[in-house]
Tab-separated table of C-alpha atoms in Angstrom:
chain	number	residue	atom	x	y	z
A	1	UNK	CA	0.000	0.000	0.000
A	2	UNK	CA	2.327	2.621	0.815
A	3	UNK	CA	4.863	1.697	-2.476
A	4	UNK	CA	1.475	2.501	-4.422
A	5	UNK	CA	1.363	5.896	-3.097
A	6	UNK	CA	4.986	6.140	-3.079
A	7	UNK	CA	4.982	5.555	-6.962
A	8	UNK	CA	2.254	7.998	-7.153
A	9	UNK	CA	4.203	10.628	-4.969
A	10	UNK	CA	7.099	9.842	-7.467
A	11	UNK	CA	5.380	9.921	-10.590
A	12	UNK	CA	3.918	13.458	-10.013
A	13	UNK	CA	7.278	14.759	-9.508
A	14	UNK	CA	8.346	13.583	-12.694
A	15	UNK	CA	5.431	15.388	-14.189
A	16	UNK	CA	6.797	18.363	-12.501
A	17	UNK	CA	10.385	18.014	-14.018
A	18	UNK	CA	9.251	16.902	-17.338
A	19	UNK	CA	6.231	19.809	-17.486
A	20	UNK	CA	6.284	23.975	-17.307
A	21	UNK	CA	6.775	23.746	-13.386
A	22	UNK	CA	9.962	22.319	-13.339
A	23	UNK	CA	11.087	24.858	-11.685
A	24	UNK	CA	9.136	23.790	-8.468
A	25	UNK	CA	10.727	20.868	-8.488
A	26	UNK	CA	14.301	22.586	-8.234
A	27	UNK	CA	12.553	24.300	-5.035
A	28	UNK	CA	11.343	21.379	-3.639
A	29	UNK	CA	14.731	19.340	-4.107
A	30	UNK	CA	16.335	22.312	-2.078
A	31	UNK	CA	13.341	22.304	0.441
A	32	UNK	CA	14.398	18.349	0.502
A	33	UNK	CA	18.127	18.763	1.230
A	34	UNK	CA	17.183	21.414	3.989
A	35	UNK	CA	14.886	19.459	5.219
A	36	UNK	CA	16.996	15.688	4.890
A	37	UNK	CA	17.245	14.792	8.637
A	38	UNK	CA	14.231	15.882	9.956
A	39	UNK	CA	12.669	12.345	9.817
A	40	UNK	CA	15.356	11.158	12.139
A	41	UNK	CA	14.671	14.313	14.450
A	42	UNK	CA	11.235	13.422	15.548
A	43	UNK	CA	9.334	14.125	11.917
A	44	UNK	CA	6.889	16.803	11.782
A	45	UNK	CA	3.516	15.297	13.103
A	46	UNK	CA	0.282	17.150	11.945
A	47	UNK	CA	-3.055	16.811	14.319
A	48	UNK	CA	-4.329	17.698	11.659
A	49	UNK	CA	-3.759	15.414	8.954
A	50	UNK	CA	-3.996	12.871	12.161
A	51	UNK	CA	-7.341	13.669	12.447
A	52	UNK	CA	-8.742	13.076	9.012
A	53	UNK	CA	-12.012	11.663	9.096
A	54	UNK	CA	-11.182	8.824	6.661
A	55	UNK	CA	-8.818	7.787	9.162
A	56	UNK	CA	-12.242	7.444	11.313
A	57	UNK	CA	-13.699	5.315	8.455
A	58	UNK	CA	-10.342	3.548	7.751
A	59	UNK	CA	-10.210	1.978	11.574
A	60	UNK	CA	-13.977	1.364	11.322
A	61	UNK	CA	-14.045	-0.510	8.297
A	62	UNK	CA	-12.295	-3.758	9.819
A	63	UNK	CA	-12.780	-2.769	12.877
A	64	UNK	CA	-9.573	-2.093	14.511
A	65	UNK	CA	-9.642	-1.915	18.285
A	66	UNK	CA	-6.566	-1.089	21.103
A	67	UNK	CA	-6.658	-3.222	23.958
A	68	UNK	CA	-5.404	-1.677	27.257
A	69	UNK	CA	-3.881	-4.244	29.796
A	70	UNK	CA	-1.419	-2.214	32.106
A	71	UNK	CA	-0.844	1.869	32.672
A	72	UNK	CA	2.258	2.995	31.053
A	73	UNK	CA	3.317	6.190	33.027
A	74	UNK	CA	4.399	9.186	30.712
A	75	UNK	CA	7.575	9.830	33.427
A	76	UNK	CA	8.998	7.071	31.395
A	77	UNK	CA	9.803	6.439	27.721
A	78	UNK	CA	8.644	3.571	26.254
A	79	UNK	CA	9.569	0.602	23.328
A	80	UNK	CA	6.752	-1.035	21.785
A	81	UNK	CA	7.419	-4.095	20.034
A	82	UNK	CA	4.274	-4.860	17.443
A	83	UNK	CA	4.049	-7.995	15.922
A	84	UNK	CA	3.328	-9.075	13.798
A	85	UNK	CA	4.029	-7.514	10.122
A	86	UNK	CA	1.488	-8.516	8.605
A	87	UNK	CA	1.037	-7.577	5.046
A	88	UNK	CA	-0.385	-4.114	5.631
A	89	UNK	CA	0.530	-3.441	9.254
A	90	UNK	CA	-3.256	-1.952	9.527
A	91	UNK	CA	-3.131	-2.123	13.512
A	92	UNK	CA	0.145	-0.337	13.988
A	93	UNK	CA	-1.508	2.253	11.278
A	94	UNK	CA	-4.614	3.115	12.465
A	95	UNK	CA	-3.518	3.007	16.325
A	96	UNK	CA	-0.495	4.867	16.287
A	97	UNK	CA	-0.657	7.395	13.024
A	98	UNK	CA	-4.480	8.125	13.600
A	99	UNK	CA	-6.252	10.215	16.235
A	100	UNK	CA	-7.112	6.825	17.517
A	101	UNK	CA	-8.136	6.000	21.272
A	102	UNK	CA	-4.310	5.932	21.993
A	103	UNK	CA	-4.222	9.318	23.495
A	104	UNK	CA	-7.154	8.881	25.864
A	105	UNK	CA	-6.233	5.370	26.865
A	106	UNK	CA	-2.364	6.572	27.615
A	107	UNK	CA	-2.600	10.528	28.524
A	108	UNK	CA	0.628	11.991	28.178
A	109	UNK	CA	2.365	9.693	25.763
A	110	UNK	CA	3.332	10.383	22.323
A	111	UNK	CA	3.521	7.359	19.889
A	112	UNK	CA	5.896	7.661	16.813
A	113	UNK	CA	5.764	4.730	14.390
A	114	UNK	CA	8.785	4.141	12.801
A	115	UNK	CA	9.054	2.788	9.397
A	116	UNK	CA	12.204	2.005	7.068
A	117	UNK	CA	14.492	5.112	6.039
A	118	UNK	CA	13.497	4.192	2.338
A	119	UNK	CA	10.134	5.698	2.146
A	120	UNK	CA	11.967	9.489	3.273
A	121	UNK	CA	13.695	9.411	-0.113
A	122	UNK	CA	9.954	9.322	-1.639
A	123	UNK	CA	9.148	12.895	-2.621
A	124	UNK	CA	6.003	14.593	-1.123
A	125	UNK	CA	5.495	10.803	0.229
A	126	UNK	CA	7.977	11.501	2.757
A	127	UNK	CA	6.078	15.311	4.006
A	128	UNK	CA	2.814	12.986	4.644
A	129	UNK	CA	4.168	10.072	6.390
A	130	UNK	CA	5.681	12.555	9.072
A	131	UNK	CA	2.612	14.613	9.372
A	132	UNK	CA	0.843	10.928	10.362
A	133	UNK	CA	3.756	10.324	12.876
A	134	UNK	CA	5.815	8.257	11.119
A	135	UNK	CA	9.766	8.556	11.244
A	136	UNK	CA	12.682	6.761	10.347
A	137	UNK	CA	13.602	3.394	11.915
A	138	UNK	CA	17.468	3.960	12.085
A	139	UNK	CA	19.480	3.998	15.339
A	140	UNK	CA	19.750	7.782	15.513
A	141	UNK	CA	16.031	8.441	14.946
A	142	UNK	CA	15.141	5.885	17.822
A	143	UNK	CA	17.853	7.768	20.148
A	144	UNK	CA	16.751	10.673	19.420
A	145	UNK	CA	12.896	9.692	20.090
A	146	UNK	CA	13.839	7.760	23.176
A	147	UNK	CA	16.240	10.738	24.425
A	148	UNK	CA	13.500	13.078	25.855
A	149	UNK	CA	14.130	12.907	29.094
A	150	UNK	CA	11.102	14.449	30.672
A	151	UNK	CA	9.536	10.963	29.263
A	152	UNK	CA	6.180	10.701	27.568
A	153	UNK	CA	7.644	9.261	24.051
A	154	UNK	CA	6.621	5.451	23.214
A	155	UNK	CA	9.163	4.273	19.768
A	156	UNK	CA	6.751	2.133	17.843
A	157	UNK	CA	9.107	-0.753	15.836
A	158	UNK	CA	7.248	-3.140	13.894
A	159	UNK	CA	9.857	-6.048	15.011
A	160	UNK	CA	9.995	-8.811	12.029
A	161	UNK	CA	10.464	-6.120	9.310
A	162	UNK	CA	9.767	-6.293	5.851
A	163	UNK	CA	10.397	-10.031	6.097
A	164	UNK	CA	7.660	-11.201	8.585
A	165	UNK	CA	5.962	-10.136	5.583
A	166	UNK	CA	6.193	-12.374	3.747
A	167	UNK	CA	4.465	-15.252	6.427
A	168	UNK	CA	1.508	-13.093	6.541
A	169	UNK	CA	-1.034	-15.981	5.571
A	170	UNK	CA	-4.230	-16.061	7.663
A	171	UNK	CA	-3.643	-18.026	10.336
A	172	UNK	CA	0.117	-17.813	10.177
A	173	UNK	CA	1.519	-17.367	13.806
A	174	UNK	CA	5.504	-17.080	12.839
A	175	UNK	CA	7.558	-14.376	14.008
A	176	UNK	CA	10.583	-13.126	12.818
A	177	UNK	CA	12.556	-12.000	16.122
A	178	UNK	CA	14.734	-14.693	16.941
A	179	UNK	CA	17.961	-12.923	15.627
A	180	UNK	CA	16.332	-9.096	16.190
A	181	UNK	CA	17.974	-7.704	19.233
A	182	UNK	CA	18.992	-4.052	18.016
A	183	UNK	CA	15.726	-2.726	19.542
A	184	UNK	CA	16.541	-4.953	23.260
A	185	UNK	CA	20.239	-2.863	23.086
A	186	UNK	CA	18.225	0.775	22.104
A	187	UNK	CA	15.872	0.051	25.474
A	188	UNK	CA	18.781	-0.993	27.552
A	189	UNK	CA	21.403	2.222	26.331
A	190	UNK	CA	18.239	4.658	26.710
A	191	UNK	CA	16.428	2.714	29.948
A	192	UNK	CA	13.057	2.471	27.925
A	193	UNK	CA	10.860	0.071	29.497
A	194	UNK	CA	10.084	-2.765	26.841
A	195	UNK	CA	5.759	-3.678	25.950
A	196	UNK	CA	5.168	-6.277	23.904
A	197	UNK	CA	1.966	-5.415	21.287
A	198	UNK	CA	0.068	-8.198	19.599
A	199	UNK	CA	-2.261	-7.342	16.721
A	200	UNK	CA	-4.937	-10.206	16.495
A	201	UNK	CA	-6.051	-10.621	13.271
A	202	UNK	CA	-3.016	-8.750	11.392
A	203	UNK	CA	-2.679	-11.832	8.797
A	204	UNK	CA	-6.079	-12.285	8.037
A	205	UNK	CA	-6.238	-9.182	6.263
A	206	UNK	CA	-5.223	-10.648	2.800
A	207	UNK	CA	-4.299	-13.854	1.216
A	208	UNK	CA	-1.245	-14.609	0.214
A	209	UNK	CA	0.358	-16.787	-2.856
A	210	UNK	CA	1.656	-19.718	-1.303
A	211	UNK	CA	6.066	-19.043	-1.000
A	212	UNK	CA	6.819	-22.048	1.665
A	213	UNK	CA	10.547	-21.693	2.573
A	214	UNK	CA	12.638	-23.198	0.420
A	215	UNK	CA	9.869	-22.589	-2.777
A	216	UNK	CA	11.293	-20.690	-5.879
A	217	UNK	CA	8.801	-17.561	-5.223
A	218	UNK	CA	10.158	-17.288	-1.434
A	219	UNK	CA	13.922	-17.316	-2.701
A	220	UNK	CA	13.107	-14.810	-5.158
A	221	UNK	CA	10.951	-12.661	-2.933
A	222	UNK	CA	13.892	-12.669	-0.489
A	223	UNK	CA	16.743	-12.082	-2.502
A	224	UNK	CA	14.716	-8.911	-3.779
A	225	UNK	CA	14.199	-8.050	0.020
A	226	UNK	CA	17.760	-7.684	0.369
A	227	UNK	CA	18.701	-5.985	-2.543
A	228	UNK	CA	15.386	-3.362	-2.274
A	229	UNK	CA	15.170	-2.973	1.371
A	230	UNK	CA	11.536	-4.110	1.497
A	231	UNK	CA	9.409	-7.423	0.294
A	232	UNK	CA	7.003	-7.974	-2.344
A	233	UNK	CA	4.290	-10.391	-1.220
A	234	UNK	CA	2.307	-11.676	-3.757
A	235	UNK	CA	-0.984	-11.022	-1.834
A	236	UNK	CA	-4.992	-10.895	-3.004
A	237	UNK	CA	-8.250	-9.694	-0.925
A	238	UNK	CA	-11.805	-8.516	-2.126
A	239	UNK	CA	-12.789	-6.094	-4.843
A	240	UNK	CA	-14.975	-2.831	-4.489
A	241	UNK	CA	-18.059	-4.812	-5.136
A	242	UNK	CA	-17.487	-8.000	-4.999
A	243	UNK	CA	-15.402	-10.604	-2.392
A	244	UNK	CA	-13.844	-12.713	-4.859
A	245	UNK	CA	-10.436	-10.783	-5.858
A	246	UNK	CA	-9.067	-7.561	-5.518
A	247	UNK	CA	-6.435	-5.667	-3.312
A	248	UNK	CA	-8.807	-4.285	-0.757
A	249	UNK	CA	-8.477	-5.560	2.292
A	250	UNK	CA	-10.695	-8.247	3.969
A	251	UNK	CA	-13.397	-6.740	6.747
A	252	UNK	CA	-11.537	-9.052	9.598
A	253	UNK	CA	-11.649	-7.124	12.978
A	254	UNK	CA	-8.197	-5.847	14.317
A	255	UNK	CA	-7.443	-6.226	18.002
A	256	UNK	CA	-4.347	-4.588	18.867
A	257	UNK	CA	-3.347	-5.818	22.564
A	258	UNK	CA	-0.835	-3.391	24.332
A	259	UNK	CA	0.906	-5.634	26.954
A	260	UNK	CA	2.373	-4.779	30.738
A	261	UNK	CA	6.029	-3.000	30.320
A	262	UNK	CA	9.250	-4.600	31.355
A	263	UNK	CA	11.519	-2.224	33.641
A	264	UNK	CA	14.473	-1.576	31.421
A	265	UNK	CA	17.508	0.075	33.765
A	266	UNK	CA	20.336	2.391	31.521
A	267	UNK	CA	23.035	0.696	30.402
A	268	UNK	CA	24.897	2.803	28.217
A	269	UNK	CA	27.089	-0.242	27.546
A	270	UNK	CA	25.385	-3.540	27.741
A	271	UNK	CA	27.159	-6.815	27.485
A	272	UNK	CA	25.653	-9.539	24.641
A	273	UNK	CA	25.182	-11.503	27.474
A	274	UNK	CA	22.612	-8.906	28.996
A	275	UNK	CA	21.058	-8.320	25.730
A	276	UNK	CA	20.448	-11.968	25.289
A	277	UNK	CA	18.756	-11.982	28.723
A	278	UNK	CA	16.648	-8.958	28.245
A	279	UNK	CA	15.489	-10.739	24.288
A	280	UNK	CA	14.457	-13.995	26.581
A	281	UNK	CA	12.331	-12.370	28.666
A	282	UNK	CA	11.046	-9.903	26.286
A	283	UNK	CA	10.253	-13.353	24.063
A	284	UNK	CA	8.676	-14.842	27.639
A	285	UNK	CA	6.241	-11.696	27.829
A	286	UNK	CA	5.177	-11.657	24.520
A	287	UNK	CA	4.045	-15.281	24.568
A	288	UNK	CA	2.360	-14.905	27.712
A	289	UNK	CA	0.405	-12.052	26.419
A	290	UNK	CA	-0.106	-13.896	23.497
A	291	UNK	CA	-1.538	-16.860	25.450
A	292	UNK	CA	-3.610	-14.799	27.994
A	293	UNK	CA	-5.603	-13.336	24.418
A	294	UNK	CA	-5.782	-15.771	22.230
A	295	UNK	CA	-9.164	-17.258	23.564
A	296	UNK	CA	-10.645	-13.782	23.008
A	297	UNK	CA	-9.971	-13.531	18.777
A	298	UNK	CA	-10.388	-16.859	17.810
A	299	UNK	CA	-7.144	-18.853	17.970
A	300	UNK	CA	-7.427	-22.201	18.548
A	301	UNK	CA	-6.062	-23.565	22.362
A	302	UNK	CA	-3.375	-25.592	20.246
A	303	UNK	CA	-1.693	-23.423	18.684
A	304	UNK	CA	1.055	-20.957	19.742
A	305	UNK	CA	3.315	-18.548	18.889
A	306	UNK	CA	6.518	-19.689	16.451
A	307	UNK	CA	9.501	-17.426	16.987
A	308	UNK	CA	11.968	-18.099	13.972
């Protein structure tokens, strides 16, 4: 969803170079190379754009809905783990780039969803993304969100990445976070306390062209991953007027389930051996907050939570 605006963003500014206004796009390349590291500076939010009705319509048309189970204080800065990807990371969307509940179910925090450094290259893309909330997901932008030290800032990282992406089959529970543990060192070096988020329902959004490990389409999907910096699922849904195919999403209800925070003490330099122990018991919370929900959206007693 976002490369399709992207593309759009882009092709209009070609229109501009290639047209009689070309000469706004010399302005707004300057504006750009002013303006380069203000995504990794906290972005330039908008309540306004935030507060769009569509947004209104756009969480109502699943539903989505954010579960509160614990008070997160705003003396503290906080690291919010979502999971998982999905395909169009709707919860994470809609909860934390919307004027969504958020703000009256956790007065005093600010959420800022960060997404890969990519989509800031994106021409007039890059102005809207930060007026949602949205800023870059490199080191310095999470330091520099997680740095306030009056508190009140939550760092929203969608953990698996572009990757997790690409298991985001309905009823797919596998999450790519075995080998993530930049964002456990980033809560340890700025003492954010750690919340695991699970978004029931994330997967069931669209279906998804079967790529099993292993499968030709997979390898191919992931060595463009690599070389692009985001996937490419092969994915389907409904049409306008009718359910059989099209690329809007499925009406399957989003419940976005913000678990209890894990005290995170500064450690400016932690050992692997403490960051390893933090990622356990970050891993132990999630699936326990996993576990405690599941009964509530649907999933099956049996099955569980695959960390990969």
């Amino acid at each position: 969803i976002l490369s399709l605006v992207a593309e759009f963003c882009c092709g209009f500014f070609v229109i501009l170079i290639l047209g009689n206004f070309w000469f706004l796009a010399v302005l707004y390349l300057l504006w750009l190379y002013l303006d380069w590291g203000t995504p990794c500076a906290g972005g330039r939010r908008s309540q306004w754009v935030r507060s769009w009705t569509v947004w209104k319509y756009f969480r109502e048309y699943f539903p989505i809905h954010l579960i509160k189970t614990s008070e997160l204080s705003p003396n503290h800065n906080y690291l919010l783990g979502f999971h998982p990807h999905g395909v169009l990371v709707a919860g994470a969307f809609g909860n934390f780039c919307t004027d969504s509940p958020f703000k009256n179910l956790f007065p005093g925090l600010t959420p800022y969803l960060h997404i890969m450094p990519i989509w800031f290259g994106c021409p007039f893309f890059r102005e809207y993304v930060m007026s949602a909330g949205m800023v870059s997901a490199s080191k310095e932008s999470v330091s520099h969100v997680l740095n306030n030290k009056g508190g009140g800032h939550a760092s929203v990282i969608v953990i698996g990445g572009a990757e997790e992406s690409l298991n985001a089959h309905p009823g797919s529970l596998t999450l790519n976070i075995l080998k993530r543990k930049g964002f456990i060192k980033m809560a340890l070096k700025h003492g954010a306390h750690l919340v695991p988020v699970f978004s029931f329902g994330e997967n069931e959004l669209f279906k998804q062209v079967a790529n099993p490990k292993g499968s030709w389409l997979r390898n191919i999907q992931e060595k463009l991953q690599k070389i692009m910096g985001f996937a490419l699922p092969l994915f389907h849904a409904r049409g306008v007027f009718q359910y059989s195919f099209g690329l809007i999403p499925y009406r399957q209800p989003i419940h976005t389930v913000v678990g209890s925070p894990i005290p995170v003490k500064q450690n400016l330099n932690p050992t692997t051996e403490e960051i390893d122990q933090l990622h356990a018991l970050y891993l132990q919370k999630l699936k326990k907050l996993f576990e405690e929900h599941k009964s509530n959206y649907g999933i099956p007693a049996h099955k569980s939570l695959i960390f990969e």
